XYZ file of C-alpha atoms in Angstrom:
487
model
C 8.611 19.038 -23.566
C 6.819 20.245 -20.417
C 5.683 17.635 -17.880
C 3.169 18.326 -15.128
C 3.618 15.974 -12.135
C 1.861 15.392 -8.812
C 1.426 12.755 -6.098
C -1.818 12.272 -4.160
C -2.524 8.978 -2.445
C -4.399 7.176 0.250
C -5.966 3.720 0.345
C -9.529 3.800 1.657
C -10.876 1.094 3.942
C -14.565 1.905 3.639
C -15.303 -0.266 6.684
C -13.009 1.784 8.933
C -14.842 4.041 11.374
C -12.348 6.909 11.439
C -12.423 9.186 8.374
C -9.327 10.449 6.604
C -9.065 14.175 7.311
C -6.521 16.956 7.155
C -4.591 15.564 10.105
C -3.895 12.280 8.307
C -2.276 14.103 5.371
C -0.492 16.652 7.560
C 1.042 13.825 9.594
C 2.969 12.703 6.503
C 3.275 16.185 5.028
C 1.473 18.359 2.488
C 3.864 19.892 -0.038
C 2.847 22.575 -2.501
C 5.150 22.051 -5.449
C 8.395 21.546 -3.541
C 8.312 17.983 -2.159
C 11.094 16.841 -4.469
C 13.381 19.431 -2.865
C 12.130 19.538 0.732
C 11.531 15.792 1.277
C 13.649 13.968 -1.346
C 14.029 10.862 0.851
C 10.570 10.968 2.391
C 7.169 11.859 0.982
C 8.779 13.558 -2.019
C 11.052 10.656 -2.947
C 9.132 9.627 -6.041
C 8.715 13.150 -7.374
C 12.441 13.694 -6.737
C 13.155 10.577 -8.813
C 10.735 11.594 -11.548
C 12.041 15.164 -11.711
C 15.578 13.827 -12.171
C 14.418 11.514 -14.943
C 12.579 14.240 -16.829
C 15.255 16.905 -16.460
C 18.006 14.486 -17.494
C 16.270 14.341 -20.870
C 16.300 18.131 -21.111
C 12.570 18.411 -20.450
C 10.783 20.897 -18.191
C 8.995 19.957 -14.953
C 6.065 21.672 -13.291
C 5.649 20.063 -9.873
C 2.336 20.324 -8.070
C 0.906 18.874 -4.867
C 2.505 15.966 -3.041
C 0.745 14.375 -0.095
C -0.372 10.987 1.152
C -2.148 9.599 4.186
C -2.182 6.314 6.039
C -5.202 4.187 5.065
C -8.376 4.817 7.032
C -12.022 5.486 6.255
C -13.358 7.657 3.443
C -11.599 10.962 2.975
C -13.624 13.939 4.163
C -15.229 15.491 1.098
C -13.919 19.017 1.674
C -10.387 17.667 2.169
C -10.373 15.665 -1.056
C -11.885 18.525 -3.037
C -9.330 20.989 -1.700
C -6.400 18.703 -2.577
C -7.858 17.924 -6.004
C -8.574 21.565 -6.745
C -5.036 22.584 -5.840
C -3.697 20.186 -8.474
C -6.191 21.509 -11.013
C -5.321 25.133 -10.224
C -1.610 24.408 -10.608
C -2.256 22.678 -13.920
C -4.399 25.551 -15.170
C -1.582 27.974 -14.352
C 0.990 25.766 -16.105
C -0.878 25.359 -19.388
C 0.047 24.543 -22.033
C 1.765 21.282 -21.047
C 2.891 18.361 -23.175
C 2.145 15.538 -20.743
C 0.730 14.860 -17.269
C 2.144 12.136 -15.034
C 0.562 11.391 -11.654
C 1.389 8.948 -8.865
C -1.955 8.070 -7.287
C -3.204 5.056 -5.374
C -6.278 3.841 -7.203
C -8.313 2.931 -4.125
C -9.004 6.401 -2.734
C -12.635 7.118 -1.920
C -14.154 10.211 -0.322
C -17.575 11.258 0.866
C -19.527 11.553 -2.370
C -16.704 10.081 -4.506
C -16.242 6.339 -4.971
C -13.446 6.904 -7.500
C -11.277 9.876 -6.562
C -8.566 9.000 -9.079
C -11.070 8.768 -11.922
C -12.649 12.046 -10.877
C -9.257 13.786 -10.818
C -8.177 12.325 -14.161
C -11.467 13.317 -15.821
C -11.110 16.909 -14.633
C -7.515 17.003 -15.862
C -8.663 15.737 -19.250
C -11.216 18.520 -19.424
C -8.431 21.053 -18.804
C -5.748 19.765 -21.175
C -7.992 18.581 -23.984
C -7.919 15.327 -25.960
C -4.382 15.495 -27.347
C -2.202 15.830 -24.234
C -1.209 12.380 -22.909
C -2.165 11.667 -19.306
C -0.434 8.864 -17.405
C -1.442 7.396 -14.050
C 0.804 5.212 -11.920
C -1.243 3.203 -9.424
C -0.638 0.987 -6.430
C -1.397 -2.627 -7.349
C -4.193 -2.601 -4.729
C -6.144 -0.230 -6.958
C -9.677 -0.354 -8.291
C -9.255 0.047 -12.053
C -12.342 1.964 -13.218
C -13.958 2.842 -16.511
C -13.616 6.557 -15.731
C -9.872 6.189 -15.180
C -9.554 4.322 -18.479
C -11.582 6.896 -20.420
C -9.664 9.814 -18.944
C -6.040 8.628 -19.117
C -3.949 7.480 -22.075
C -1.742 5.077 -20.116
C -2.266 3.497 -16.687
C 0.505 1.440 -15.109
C 0.332 -0.405 -11.773
C 3.094 -1.700 -9.539
C 3.823 -5.361 -10.193
C 5.371 -6.244 -6.836
C 3.934 -6.722 -3.352
C 5.836 -5.413 -1.345
C 5.886 -2.409 -3.683
C 9.579 -2.355 -4.480
C 9.120 -1.221 -8.081
C 7.573 2.250 -7.727
C 10.472 3.967 -9.493
C 10.713 1.271 -12.140
C 7.035 1.658 -13.019
C 7.404 5.440 -12.985
C 10.239 5.199 -15.503
C 8.124 2.894 -17.684
C 5.199 5.309 -17.636
C 7.416 8.312 -18.365
C 8.930 6.628 -21.435
C 5.461 5.746 -22.722
C 4.228 9.305 -22.247
C 7.252 10.711 -24.082
C 6.642 8.321 -26.978
C 2.927 9.133 -27.006
C 3.517 12.896 -26.970
C 5.993 12.502 -29.823
C 3.484 10.481 -31.859
C 5.644 7.346 -31.934
C 3.000 5.199 -30.215
C -0.770 5.352 -29.735
C -1.740 3.489 -26.541
C -4.975 1.503 -26.428
C -6.073 -0.584 -23.437
C -8.047 -3.784 -22.947
C -9.206 -4.934 -19.490
C -9.974 -8.395 -18.128
C -12.202 -8.378 -15.039
C -10.871 -11.248 -12.910
C -13.937 -11.107 -10.609
C -11.791 -12.005 -7.618
C -11.170 -10.570 -4.160
C -8.082 -11.471 -2.183
C -4.539 -10.626 -1.169
C -1.703 -12.103 -3.206
C 1.984 -11.907 -2.307
C 4.504 -11.729 -5.148
C 7.319 -12.918 -2.867
C 6.511 -16.588 -3.460
C 5.294 -18.898 -6.187
C 3.099 -19.075 -8.118
C 2.709 -15.278 -8.053
C 6.430 -14.766 -8.689
C 6.092 -16.740 -11.891
C 2.971 -14.871 -12.920
C 4.781 -11.539 -12.577
C 7.502 -12.931 -14.844
C 4.865 -13.943 -17.414
C 3.447 -10.409 -17.396
C 6.943 -9.074 -17.992
C 7.468 -11.574 -20.795
C 4.233 -10.456 -22.446
C 5.540 -6.873 -22.444
C 8.327 -8.043 -24.738
C 5.846 -9.281 -27.358
C 5.683 -7.060 -30.481
C 3.073 -4.352 -30.107
C 2.565 -4.758 -26.352
C 3.513 -1.628 -24.388
C 2.565 -2.511 -20.809
C 0.827 -5.176 -18.708
C -0.603 -4.554 -15.232
C -2.530 -6.565 -12.680
C -4.531 -4.482 -10.246
C -5.140 -6.783 -7.292
C -7.884 -4.547 -5.921
C -8.250 -3.532 -2.273
C -10.549 -6.060 -0.579
C -11.624 -3.645 2.165
C -12.759 -0.975 -0.268
C -16.488 -1.293 -0.938
C -16.940 0.642 -4.169
C -18.880 -0.346 -7.296
C -15.898 -1.229 -9.507
C -13.755 -2.966 -6.875
C -11.882 -6.185 -7.531
C -8.908 -7.620 -9.359
C -8.476 -6.558 -12.983
C -5.725 -7.193 -15.510
C -5.129 -4.726 -18.312
C -2.886 -4.610 -21.345
C -1.762 -1.521 -23.253
C -0.871 -2.054 -26.914
C 0.367 0.254 -29.636
C -2.860 1.020 -31.530
C -3.886 -2.638 -31.701
C -7.116 -3.253 -29.752
C -7.316 -6.884 -30.864
C -3.807 -7.620 -29.580
C -4.515 -5.906 -26.277
C -7.726 -7.917 -25.888
C -6.080 -11.231 -26.760
C -3.193 -10.763 -24.317
C -5.473 -9.498 -21.539
C -7.804 -12.477 -21.950
C -4.910 -14.935 -22.021
C -3.191 -13.593 -18.930
C -6.477 -13.020 -17.119
C -7.418 -16.655 -17.641
C -3.993 -17.725 -16.358
C -4.417 -15.642 -13.213
C -7.909 -17.039 -12.654
C -6.542 -20.573 -12.937
C -4.140 -19.856 -10.041
C -6.850 -18.678 -7.644
C -6.737 -21.668 -5.285
C -2.938 -21.539 -4.952
C -2.007 -17.886 -4.543
C -3.788 -16.734 -1.399
C -2.076 -16.088 1.924
C -2.238 -18.942 4.430
C -2.568 -17.311 7.866
C -2.302 -19.414 11.013
C -3.513 -18.900 14.568
C -1.510 -17.254 17.329
C -0.902 -20.417 19.329
C 0.004 -22.417 16.241
C 2.645 -19.808 15.435
C 4.001 -19.764 18.980
C 3.996 -23.576 19.271
C 5.926 -24.274 16.093
C 9.465 -25.577 15.920
C 11.163 -23.635 13.175
C 14.651 -24.552 11.960
C 17.209 -21.968 10.943
C 18.975 -18.867 12.192
C 17.405 -15.645 13.426
C 14.008 -14.857 14.916
C 10.642 -16.105 13.747
C 8.828 -13.078 12.301
C 5.095 -12.960 12.987
C 3.041 -10.622 10.814
C -0.007 -9.305 12.663
C -1.849 -9.069 9.374
C -5.302 -8.034 10.618
C -3.939 -5.022 12.526
C -2.019 -3.432 9.662
C -2.338 0.367 9.638
C -1.457 0.115 5.951
C -4.880 -1.454 5.430
C -6.821 0.931 7.625
C -6.479 -0.872 10.976
C -5.647 1.018 14.152
C -2.283 -0.632 14.799
C -3.004 -0.989 18.517
C -4.482 -4.487 18.807
C -3.260 -6.611 21.716
C -4.247 -10.151 20.747
C -0.696 -11.375 20.097
C 0.767 -9.302 22.927
C -1.725 -10.725 25.430
C -1.016 -14.292 24.382
C 2.754 -13.762 24.696
C 2.240 -12.487 28.244
C -0.179 -15.262 29.195
C 2.234 -17.919 27.963
C 5.295 -16.291 29.500
C 7.157 -16.254 26.186
C 10.239 -14.041 26.297
C 12.955 -12.602 24.094
C 10.370 -10.958 21.849
C 10.273 -7.638 20.001
C 6.814 -6.294 19.083
C 5.891 -3.133 17.203
C 5.226 -0.591 16.136
C 2.137 -0.364 18.339
C 0.235 2.914 18.083
C -0.362 4.364 21.544
C 0.213 8.127 21.897
C -1.191 8.093 25.441
C 1.270 5.483 26.679
C 4.085 7.403 24.990
C 3.095 10.591 26.781
C 3.226 8.787 30.131
C 6.617 7.231 29.382
C 8.123 10.507 28.156
C 6.968 12.185 31.340
C 8.509 9.416 33.461
C 11.788 9.415 31.538
C 14.334 6.800 30.478
C 15.070 4.341 33.271
C 11.685 4.747 34.945
C 9.765 1.664 36.012
C 5.997 1.963 35.966
C 2.697 0.220 35.472
C 1.594 0.927 31.897
C -1.673 0.182 30.112
C -0.784 -0.651 26.498
C -2.918 -0.801 23.346
C -6.547 -1.792 22.980
C -7.739 1.802 22.722
C -9.700 1.966 19.467
C -12.572 -0.492 19.794
C -13.376 -4.220 19.646
C -10.945 -4.891 16.789
C -8.135 -3.628 19.033
C -8.788 -6.101 21.847
C -8.519 -5.191 25.507
C -5.630 -3.112 26.889
C -2.757 -5.047 28.440
C -1.459 -3.917 31.840
C 2.276 -4.482 32.273
C 5.054 -3.470 34.585
C 7.648 -1.954 32.275
C 10.974 -0.189 32.214
C 11.384 2.750 29.852
C 14.491 1.810 27.868
C 14.593 4.584 25.262
C 12.715 7.639 24.021
C 13.302 8.598 20.372
C 11.852 11.846 19.111
C 10.875 12.158 15.451
C 11.771 8.540 14.754
C 11.518 7.145 11.237
C 12.039 3.893 9.355
C 13.107 2.738 5.929
C 10.050 2.121 3.786
C 10.615 0.571 0.356
C 13.226 3.097 -0.680
C 11.887 6.103 1.235
C 11.695 7.205 4.888
C 8.440 6.809 6.804
C 7.765 8.849 9.935
C 6.956 7.046 13.173
C 6.797 10.196 15.277
C 7.943 10.128 18.872
C 8.624 6.522 19.873
C 9.288 4.727 23.143
C 10.927 1.375 23.784
C 9.607 -0.322 26.914
C 10.680 -3.683 28.304
C 8.434 -5.983 30.340
C 9.190 -9.251 32.130
C 10.876 -12.138 30.283
C 12.541 -9.801 27.816
C 9.355 -8.606 26.140
C 10.393 -5.508 24.171
C 7.632 -3.260 22.833
C 8.070 -0.352 20.418
C 5.357 2.288 20.826
C 4.805 4.837 18.037
C 2.894 8.114 18.056
C 2.177 8.069 14.307
C -0.059 5.266 13.078
C 1.840 3.405 10.379
C 2.757 -0.135 9.521
C 6.168 -1.620 10.237
C 8.293 -1.483 7.101
C 11.942 -1.424 8.159
C 14.065 -3.273 10.687
C 15.404 0.102 11.742
C 12.026 0.884 13.275
C 13.311 -1.385 16.052
C 17.082 -1.064 15.771
C 16.924 2.712 15.451
C 15.337 2.771 18.890
C 17.953 0.397 20.300
C 16.061 -2.898 20.084
C 18.175 -5.732 18.706
C 16.504 -8.378 16.559
C 18.969 -11.194 15.896
C 18.831 -12.413 19.504
C 15.027 -12.555 19.694
C 12.899 -15.685 19.511
C 10.027 -13.793 17.867
C 9.643 -10.435 16.166
C 6.014 -9.318 15.806
C 5.319 -6.670 13.161
C 2.160 -4.666 12.522
C 2.080 -5.247 8.775
C 0.496 -7.510 6.191
C 3.303 -7.798 3.637
C 5.439 -4.676 3.184
C 7.644 -5.761 6.091
C 8.785 -8.743 4.021
C 11.423 -6.889 2.005
C 13.507 -6.111 5.114
C 12.494 -8.698 7.679
C 12.509 -11.886 5.593
C 16.321 -11.822 5.166
C 16.669 -11.630 8.974
C 14.149 -14.348 9.749
C 14.331 -18.017 10.491
C 10.718 -18.181 9.342
C 8.025 -15.686 8.329
C 4.499 -16.490 9.491
C 1.255 -14.658 8.746
C -0.855 -14.704 11.892
C -4.625 -14.395 12.011
C -6.178 -12.362 14.825
C -9.646 -10.827 15.330
C -8.380 -7.512 13.951
C -9.954 -4.848 11.760
C -9.008 -6.481 8.439
C -11.235 -9.447 7.633
C -9.361 -12.096 5.623
C -12.511 -14.169 5.019
C -12.954 -12.543 1.632
C -16.172 -14.412 0.875
C -17.815 -12.884 3.961
C -16.825 -9.210 3.660
C -20.160 -7.341 3.925
C -20.067 -5.412 0.668
C -22.992 -3.138 -0.098
C -21.781 -1.344 -3.243
C -19.654 -3.853 -5.125
C -21.280 -6.794 -6.871
C -21.465 -10.021 -4.851
C -20.609 -11.910 -8.039
C -16.945 -12.599 -7.253
C -14.688 -15.457 -6.183
C -14.429 -16.818 -3.486
C -18.000 -15.799 -2.622
C -19.190 -17.333 -5.914
C -17.497 -20.443 -7.299
C -17.875 -19.526 -10.987
C -18.503 -15.788 -11.460
C -17.360 -16.035 -15.095
C -19.844 -18.769 -15.887
C -18.639 -21.602 -18.068
C -16.709 -19.361 -20.445
C -13.289 -19.365 -18.797
């Protein structure tokens, strides 16, 4: 059996001013059929895993493009079309194939394309014909669309946020594609539109329990897979929003019944599952029992959601209040890094930090700092892979305020973003991370308390007030009862 595999992903914040261009993909890496070999612990980690899975079964692998970019605005049209067309050209050269398995995001939009994943899947279907199974693995912050559903045989989304189950879902999808290609199953899908916008962490109840109920439903006879696409709230596209879908073995009625049941259960949890952010001063004023630092998530300035990663709202308040023994990062500021690298380790200088990218970044903060370390080509653990931070600098200001500056815009995933640069964490009163939730996997075990802090950043957590133009305004929490009286 011959499998064609590829990985193309970015999450589009349609409200972000900066487009996603070639530089955003090149920063992570663009690999032309060799990512699984050249970057097996980095960008190519999933394709390396998938290749091993397929070849262990004695099957053949044709590996195509692998690239991803940090979330930002819409991808430049020519960039998306070039990446898409490379995958299509590779597939055309590989034909005939027995199955196609892709790791995509599900919330990628480009100039002229509201649904890049659906567009790609439809073009693949046109190439391989109706009988070759196509499988898509999506980030749970995807927009599940009708074009995706029509074009693919099986679509599976991550269940966990943080996304710690990428490989697990890839294995699930691979097994379903093998069974489909062999004629042992015939996948059919039913979708429940939850008509909700929000951000829901699976690290706490009741979302933990809901994930377990989805997994339990997958053990019911005839049910092949259950996914909940949370949607990406900052993606204004026509089919945005949370959707739950069920894949059954040639039983549309079963798929519909299970999707409706679980969709209604998820809807019933809506008032209890949202994040509860607090203000900066409330976080700094609190008395939190336990060992280790209090971890503050700067949720509105998460580069993983399209923000710049250089906002100064929390940093400024720490300075104004004279709070010390703090680690903060990774703050994106290539200019400050250039100055510090020129000055060298041990230098003391006046440094203007952050606040470079517009109103959502706040005003720059001027500090007297010591350059404590310069780390070239730094990286961090990131949910089982390595994520590049570029050249990084650790600077220390008064009162033991330790700031990690990064030259590549990315969210803080791993504790080694700090410790790899020499910044200790256990002795800090606060650790401030530029992330919304993916930090949780590594930082929660170190923390006395994890707090989600609201700032005037680029990501608006008032979901009822996001100024959508393309998606329907008929969603909760903007509308109390978007389903009417029928749910």
